[in-house]
C-alpha atoms as an extended CHARMM CRD file, in Angstrom:
* protein
*
       162  EXT
         1         1  UNK       CA              0.0000000000        0.0000000000        0.0000000000  PROA      1               0.0000000000
         2         2  UNK       CA              1.4530000000        3.3590000000       -1.0260000000  PROA      2               0.0000000000
         3         3  UNK       CA              0.9590000000        6.4750000000        0.9840000000  PROA      3               0.0000000000
         4         4  UNK       CA             -1.3360000000        7.9970000000       -1.6680000000  PROA      4               0.0000000000
         5         5  UNK       CA             -3.8510000000        5.1600000000       -2.1340000000  PROA      5               0.0000000000
         6         6  UNK       CA             -7.3670000000        6.2750000000       -3.1130000000  PROA      6               0.0000000000
         7         7  UNK       CA             -8.8420000000        5.2600000000        0.2810000000  PROA      7               0.0000000000
         8         8  UNK       CA             -6.2150000000        7.3250000000        2.0660000000  PROA      8               0.0000000000
         9         9  UNK       CA             -6.9510000000       10.2560000000       -0.1950000000  PROA      9               0.0000000000
        10        10  UNK       CA            -10.6880000000        9.8570000000        0.4600000000  PROA      10              0.0000000000
        11        11  UNK       CA            -10.0560000000       10.0180000000        4.1830000000  PROA      11              0.0000000000
        12        12  UNK       CA             -8.0620000000       13.2240000000        3.6420000000  PROA      12              0.0000000000
        13        13  UNK       CA            -11.0210000000       14.5010000000        1.5460000000  PROA      13              0.0000000000
        14        14  UNK       CA             -8.9280000000       14.9370000000       -1.5300000000  PROA      14              0.0000000000
        15        15  UNK       CA            -10.3070000000       14.5880000000       -5.0160000000  PROA      15              0.0000000000
        16        16  UNK       CA             -9.1270000000       11.5800000000       -6.9900000000  PROA      16              0.0000000000
        17        17  UNK       CA             -9.5040000000       11.9960000000      -10.7490000000  PROA      17              0.0000000000
        18        18  UNK       CA            -11.6570000000        9.3640000000      -12.3590000000  PROA      18              0.0000000000
        19        19  UNK       CA             -9.6220000000        9.4610000000      -15.5430000000  PROA      19              0.0000000000
        20        20  UNK       CA             -6.6420000000       11.1370000000      -17.1020000000  PROA      20              0.0000000000
        21        21  UNK       CA             -8.9730000000       13.7180000000      -18.6860000000  PROA      21              0.0000000000
        22        22  UNK       CA            -10.0480000000       15.0220000000      -15.2830000000  PROA      22              0.0000000000
        23        23  UNK       CA             -6.4360000000       15.7520000000      -14.1770000000  PROA      23              0.0000000000
        24        24  UNK       CA             -5.1340000000       19.2670000000      -14.6040000000  PROA      24              0.0000000000
        25        25  UNK       CA             -3.2730000000       19.9240000000      -17.8410000000  PROA      25              0.0000000000
        26        26  UNK       CA              0.5540000000       19.9460000000      -17.8170000000  PROA      26              0.0000000000
        27        27  UNK       CA              0.7950000000       17.7000000000      -14.7730000000  PROA      27              0.0000000000
        28        28  UNK       CA              2.3870000000       14.3050000000      -14.4200000000  PROA      28              0.0000000000
        29        29  UNK       CA              0.1730000000       11.4680000000      -13.2970000000  PROA      29              0.0000000000
        30        30  UNK       CA              2.8610000000        9.7580000000      -11.2450000000  PROA      30              0.0000000000
        31        31  UNK       CA              5.6840000000       10.7440000000       -8.9470000000  PROA      31              0.0000000000
        32        32  UNK       CA              6.1600000000       13.4620000000       -6.3930000000  PROA      32              0.0000000000
        33        33  UNK       CA              5.0940000000       16.2630000000       -8.7380000000  PROA      33              0.0000000000
        34        34  UNK       CA              1.6250000000       14.8050000000       -9.4700000000  PROA      34              0.0000000000
        35        35  UNK       CA             -1.0920000000       17.2730000000       -8.5110000000  PROA      35              0.0000000000
        36        36  UNK       CA             -4.7830000000       16.4060000000       -8.2930000000  PROA      36              0.0000000000
        37        37  UNK       CA             -7.4220000000       19.1470000000       -8.5870000000  PROA      37              0.0000000000
        38        38  UNK       CA             -8.0110000000       20.6410000000       -5.1810000000  PROA      38              0.0000000000
        39        39  UNK       CA             -5.1860000000       18.6770000000       -3.5710000000  PROA      39              0.0000000000
        40        40  UNK       CA             -3.3180000000       20.5190000000       -0.8320000000  PROA      40              0.0000000000
        41        41  UNK       CA             -1.3060000000       18.2200000000        1.3990000000  PROA      41              0.0000000000
        42        42  UNK       CA              1.5380000000       20.4200000000        2.5670000000  PROA      42              0.0000000000
        43        43  UNK       CA              2.0870000000       24.1450000000        2.2090000000  PROA      43              0.0000000000
        44        44  UNK       CA             -0.0790000000       26.6530000000        0.3930000000  PROA      44              0.0000000000
        45        45  UNK       CA             -2.2670000000       26.0190000000       -2.6030000000  PROA      45              0.0000000000
        46        46  UNK       CA             -0.1830000000       26.8450000000       -5.6460000000  PROA      46              0.0000000000
        47        47  UNK       CA             -3.2260000000       27.6520000000       -7.7780000000  PROA      47              0.0000000000
        48        48  UNK       CA             -4.0580000000       30.8070000000       -5.8110000000  PROA      48              0.0000000000
        49        49  UNK       CA             -2.5710000000       33.8850000000       -7.4450000000  PROA      49              0.0000000000
        50        50  UNK       CA              0.2450000000       35.6560000000       -5.6460000000  PROA      50              0.0000000000
        51        51  UNK       CA              0.0250000000       39.4250000000       -5.2680000000  PROA      51              0.0000000000
        52        52  UNK       CA              2.0290000000       41.2930000000       -7.9030000000  PROA      52              0.0000000000
        53        53  UNK       CA              5.3890000000       42.6470000000       -6.8370000000  PROA      53              0.0000000000
        54        54  UNK       CA              5.4670000000       46.4250000000       -6.5220000000  PROA      54              0.0000000000
        55        55  UNK       CA              7.3610000000       48.3050000000       -9.1970000000  PROA      55              0.0000000000
        56        56  UNK       CA             10.5790000000       50.0130000000       -8.1400000000  PROA      56              0.0000000000
        57        57  UNK       CA             10.0930000000       53.7170000000       -7.6340000000  PROA      57              0.0000000000
        58        58  UNK       CA             12.9070000000       55.9960000000       -8.6970000000  PROA      58              0.0000000000
        59        59  UNK       CA             16.0870000000       54.7270000000      -10.2860000000  PROA      59              0.0000000000
        60        60  UNK       CA             19.3650000000       56.0760000000      -11.5100000000  PROA      60              0.0000000000
        61        61  UNK       CA             17.7840000000       58.1150000000      -14.2960000000  PROA      61              0.0000000000
        62        62  UNK       CA             19.8070000000       56.7260000000      -17.1940000000  PROA      62              0.0000000000
        63        63  UNK       CA             20.3710000000       53.4760000000      -18.9860000000  PROA      63              0.0000000000
        64        64  UNK       CA             23.2360000000       51.1730000000      -18.0740000000  PROA      64              0.0000000000
        65        65  UNK       CA             26.1710000000       51.8980000000      -20.4070000000  PROA      65              0.0000000000
        66        66  UNK       CA             27.3540000000       49.1900000000      -22.7330000000  PROA      66              0.0000000000
        67        67  UNK       CA             30.6970000000       47.4720000000      -22.1260000000  PROA      67              0.0000000000
        68        68  UNK       CA             32.2490000000       49.4050000000      -25.0090000000  PROA      68              0.0000000000
        69        69  UNK       CA             31.1620000000       52.7530000000      -23.5510000000  PROA      69              0.0000000000
        70        70  UNK       CA             32.3730000000       51.8400000000      -20.0520000000  PROA      70              0.0000000000
        71        71  UNK       CA             35.7710000000       50.7440000000      -21.3580000000  PROA      71              0.0000000000
        72        72  UNK       CA             36.0960000000       53.9080000000      -23.4500000000  PROA      72              0.0000000000
        73        73  UNK       CA             35.4020000000       56.0330000000      -20.3550000000  PROA      73              0.0000000000
        74        74  UNK       CA             38.2280000000       54.2650000000      -18.4530000000  PROA      74              0.0000000000
        75        75  UNK       CA             40.7880000000       54.6010000000      -21.2270000000  PROA      75              0.0000000000
        76        76  UNK       CA             43.8550000000       56.7080000000      -20.4240000000  PROA      76              0.0000000000
        77        77  UNK       CA             47.4430000000       56.7570000000      -21.6890000000  PROA      77              0.0000000000
        78        78  UNK       CA             50.0090000000       54.3640000000      -20.2180000000  PROA      78              0.0000000000
        79        79  UNK       CA             52.5340000000       57.1650000000      -19.7580000000  PROA      79              0.0000000000
        80        80  UNK       CA             50.8320000000       60.4310000000      -18.7860000000  PROA      80              0.0000000000
        81        81  UNK       CA             51.8910000000       63.6060000000      -20.5330000000  PROA      81              0.0000000000
        82        82  UNK       CA             54.4510000000       65.7730000000      -18.7760000000  PROA      82              0.0000000000
        83        83  UNK       CA             52.9800000000       68.6900000000      -16.8830000000  PROA      83              0.0000000000
        84        84  UNK       CA             54.5750000000       71.8420000000      -15.4930000000  PROA      84              0.0000000000
        85        85  UNK       CA             54.0300000000       70.4570000000      -11.9870000000  PROA      85              0.0000000000
        86        86  UNK       CA             56.1580000000       67.3940000000      -12.8370000000  PROA      86              0.0000000000
        87        87  UNK       CA             59.3150000000       69.5070000000      -13.1350000000  PROA      87              0.0000000000
        88        88  UNK       CA             59.0300000000       70.5690000000       -9.5050000000  PROA      88              0.0000000000
        89        89  UNK       CA             58.3050000000       67.0000000000       -8.4020000000  PROA      89              0.0000000000
        90        90  UNK       CA             61.3510000000       65.7500000000      -10.2890000000  PROA      90              0.0000000000
        91        91  UNK       CA             63.5170000000       68.3580000000       -8.5880000000  PROA      91              0.0000000000
        92        92  UNK       CA             62.0810000000       67.4420000000       -5.1880000000  PROA      92              0.0000000000
        93        93  UNK       CA             62.7520000000       63.7350000000       -5.8050000000  PROA      93              0.0000000000
        94        94  UNK       CA             66.3090000000       64.4750000000       -6.9310000000  PROA      94              0.0000000000
        95        95  UNK       CA             66.9320000000       66.5480000000       -3.7820000000  PROA      95              0.0000000000
        96        96  UNK       CA             65.4810000000       63.7450000000       -1.6520000000  PROA      96              0.0000000000
        97        97  UNK       CA             67.7450000000       61.1700000000       -3.2900000000  PROA      97              0.0000000000
        98        98  UNK       CA             70.8120000000       63.3790000000       -2.7730000000  PROA      98              0.0000000000
        99        99  UNK       CA             69.9490000000       63.8450000000        0.9080000000  PROA      99              0.0000000000
       100       100  UNK       CA             69.4460000000       60.0940000000        1.3990000000  PROA      100             0.0000000000
       101       101  UNK       CA             72.7810000000       59.3770000000       -0.3210000000  PROA      101             0.0000000000
       102       102  UNK       CA             74.5520000000       61.8740000000        1.9530000000  PROA      102             0.0000000000
       103       103  UNK       CA             72.9780000000       60.2860000000        5.0620000000  PROA      103             0.0000000000
       104       104  UNK       CA             74.0920000000       56.8150000000        3.9200000000  PROA      104             0.0000000000
       105       105  UNK       CA             77.6590000000       58.0770000000        3.4190000000  PROA      105             0.0000000000
       106       106  UNK       CA             77.7240000000       59.5220000000        6.9500000000  PROA      106             0.0000000000
       107       107  UNK       CA             76.4380000000       56.2260000000        8.4030000000  PROA      107             0.0000000000
       108       108  UNK       CA             78.9570000000       54.2020000000        6.3880000000  PROA      108             0.0000000000
       109       109  UNK       CA             81.8750000000       56.3330000000        7.6640000000  PROA      109             0.0000000000
       110       110  UNK       CA             80.5290000000       55.9990000000       11.2210000000  PROA      110             0.0000000000
       111       111  UNK       CA             80.4640000000       52.2060000000       10.8720000000  PROA      111             0.0000000000
       112       112  UNK       CA             84.0860000000       52.2250000000        9.6990000000  PROA      112             0.0000000000
       113       113  UNK       CA             85.3550000000       54.5430000000       12.4200000000  PROA      113             0.0000000000
       114       114  UNK       CA             83.1350000000       53.3300000000       15.3000000000  PROA      114             0.0000000000
       115       115  UNK       CA             81.3630000000       56.6800000000       15.7920000000  PROA      115             0.0000000000
       116       116  UNK       CA             78.1910000000       55.4810000000       17.4860000000  PROA      116             0.0000000000
       117       117  UNK       CA             76.4260000000       58.8550000000       17.3200000000  PROA      117             0.0000000000
       118       118  UNK       CA             76.1450000000       58.6820000000       13.5070000000  PROA      118             0.0000000000
       119       119  UNK       CA             75.5320000000       54.9440000000       13.1860000000  PROA      119             0.0000000000
       120       120  UNK       CA             72.1390000000       53.6510000000       12.0410000000  PROA      120             0.0000000000
       121       121  UNK       CA             69.6930000000       53.0640000000       14.9150000000  PROA      121             0.0000000000
       122       122  UNK       CA             69.9200000000       49.2730000000       14.5810000000  PROA      122             0.0000000000
       123       123  UNK       CA             73.6770000000       49.3510000000       15.2950000000  PROA      123             0.0000000000
       124       124  UNK       CA             73.6300000000       51.6240000000       18.3560000000  PROA      124             0.0000000000
       125       125  UNK       CA             73.6340000000       50.6000000000       22.0110000000  PROA      125             0.0000000000
       126       126  UNK       CA             75.8400000000       48.7540000000       24.5010000000  PROA      126             0.0000000000
       127       127  UNK       CA             74.8120000000       45.2410000000       23.3600000000  PROA      127             0.0000000000
       128       128  UNK       CA             75.6790000000       45.9870000000       19.7450000000  PROA      128             0.0000000000
       129       129  UNK       CA             78.9680000000       47.6010000000       20.8200000000  PROA      129             0.0000000000
       130       130  UNK       CA             79.8770000000       44.4420000000       22.7670000000  PROA      130             0.0000000000
       131       131  UNK       CA             79.0640000000       42.2160000000       19.7790000000  PROA      131             0.0000000000
       132       132  UNK       CA             81.1670000000       44.3910000000       17.4670000000  PROA      132             0.0000000000
       133       133  UNK       CA             84.1230000000       44.0670000000       19.8590000000  PROA      133             0.0000000000
       134       134  UNK       CA             83.7110000000       40.2660000000       20.1450000000  PROA      134             0.0000000000
       135       135  UNK       CA             83.5450000000       39.8080000000       16.3810000000  PROA      135             0.0000000000
       136       136  UNK       CA             86.5140000000       42.1280000000       15.7890000000  PROA      136             0.0000000000
       137       137  UNK       CA             88.8060000000       40.4050000000       18.3030000000  PROA      137             0.0000000000
       138       138  UNK       CA             88.1700000000       36.8160000000       17.2090000000  PROA      138             0.0000000000
       139       139  UNK       CA             91.0150000000       34.9320000000       15.5900000000  PROA      139             0.0000000000
       140       140  UNK       CA             90.6630000000       31.9630000000       13.2750000000  PROA      140             0.0000000000
       141       141  UNK       CA             93.0380000000       29.2910000000       12.0530000000  PROA      141             0.0000000000
       142       142  UNK       CA             92.7620000000       30.5580000000        8.4830000000  PROA      142             0.0000000000
       143       143  UNK       CA             94.4550000000       33.8200000000        9.4530000000  PROA      143             0.0000000000
       144       144  UNK       CA             97.6280000000       31.9260000000       10.3160000000  PROA      144             0.0000000000
       145       145  UNK       CA             97.6320000000       29.5800000000        7.3030000000  PROA      145             0.0000000000
       146       146  UNK       CA             99.6270000000       31.7220000000        4.8550000000  PROA      146             0.0000000000
       147       147  UNK       CA            102.4560000000       32.6980000000        7.2720000000  PROA      147             0.0000000000
       148       148  UNK       CA            102.6320000000       29.1260000000        8.5820000000  PROA      148             0.0000000000
       149       149  UNK       CA            102.7780000000       27.6920000000        5.0410000000  PROA      149             0.0000000000
       150       150  UNK       CA            105.5690000000       30.1540000000        4.1230000000  PROA      150             0.0000000000
       151       151  UNK       CA            107.5290000000       29.2080000000        7.2590000000  PROA      151             0.0000000000
       152       152  UNK       CA            107.1780000000       25.4830000000        6.5100000000  PROA      152             0.0000000000
       153       153  UNK       CA            108.3480000000       26.0470000000        2.9310000000  PROA      153             0.0000000000
       154       154  UNK       CA            111.4440000000       27.8890000000        4.1600000000  PROA      154             0.0000000000
       155       155  UNK       CA            112.2050000000       25.1820000000        6.7580000000  PROA      155             0.0000000000
       156       156  UNK       CA            111.8300000000       22.4610000000        4.1100000000  PROA      156             0.0000000000
       157       157  UNK       CA            114.2440000000       24.2700000000        1.7560000000  PROA      157             0.0000000000
       158       158  UNK       CA            116.8320000000       24.7730000000        4.5170000000  PROA      158             0.0000000000
       159       159  UNK       CA            116.6800000000       21.2310000000        5.8490000000  PROA      159             0.0000000000
       160       160  UNK       CA            116.8010000000       19.5390000000        2.4400000000  PROA      160             0.0000000000
       161       161  UNK       CA            119.9290000000       21.5190000000        1.4710000000  PROA      161             0.0000000000
       162       162  UNK       CA            122.0500000000       21.0000000000       -1.6600000000  PROA      162             0.0000000000
């Protein structure tokens, strides 16, 4: 027994079509989409008209531009034309570069001489000073390789003799 047997439908007071001709047009006679005249099992009756949606009042006042028009409005040259204002900006940028170069030279000389007042901020302070001293005073074996090799060569020449 299926859930939509005619006796079950009669108990639910639903109309069962006597033939295919009595069914509503454009409906399937089987499956979940089958709709009998007057049948409302779940939800609202879909045959009742819905109220019309209100029309939008107002608007932007003009038609939407086509893609071609929108792209034409956004078109501009890749390299903008030189303006009188650009000359002053170029001079300002050149002065800024010269000042930055001068500051870098001062910091470089300070790093070479150990003048902490003109060093960059990341290299100032007692901890950085201590690390600079530790790194500067370290000795490695490679520093002694060339003099040691020269001394061994001289000793080997003297000992071997003629």
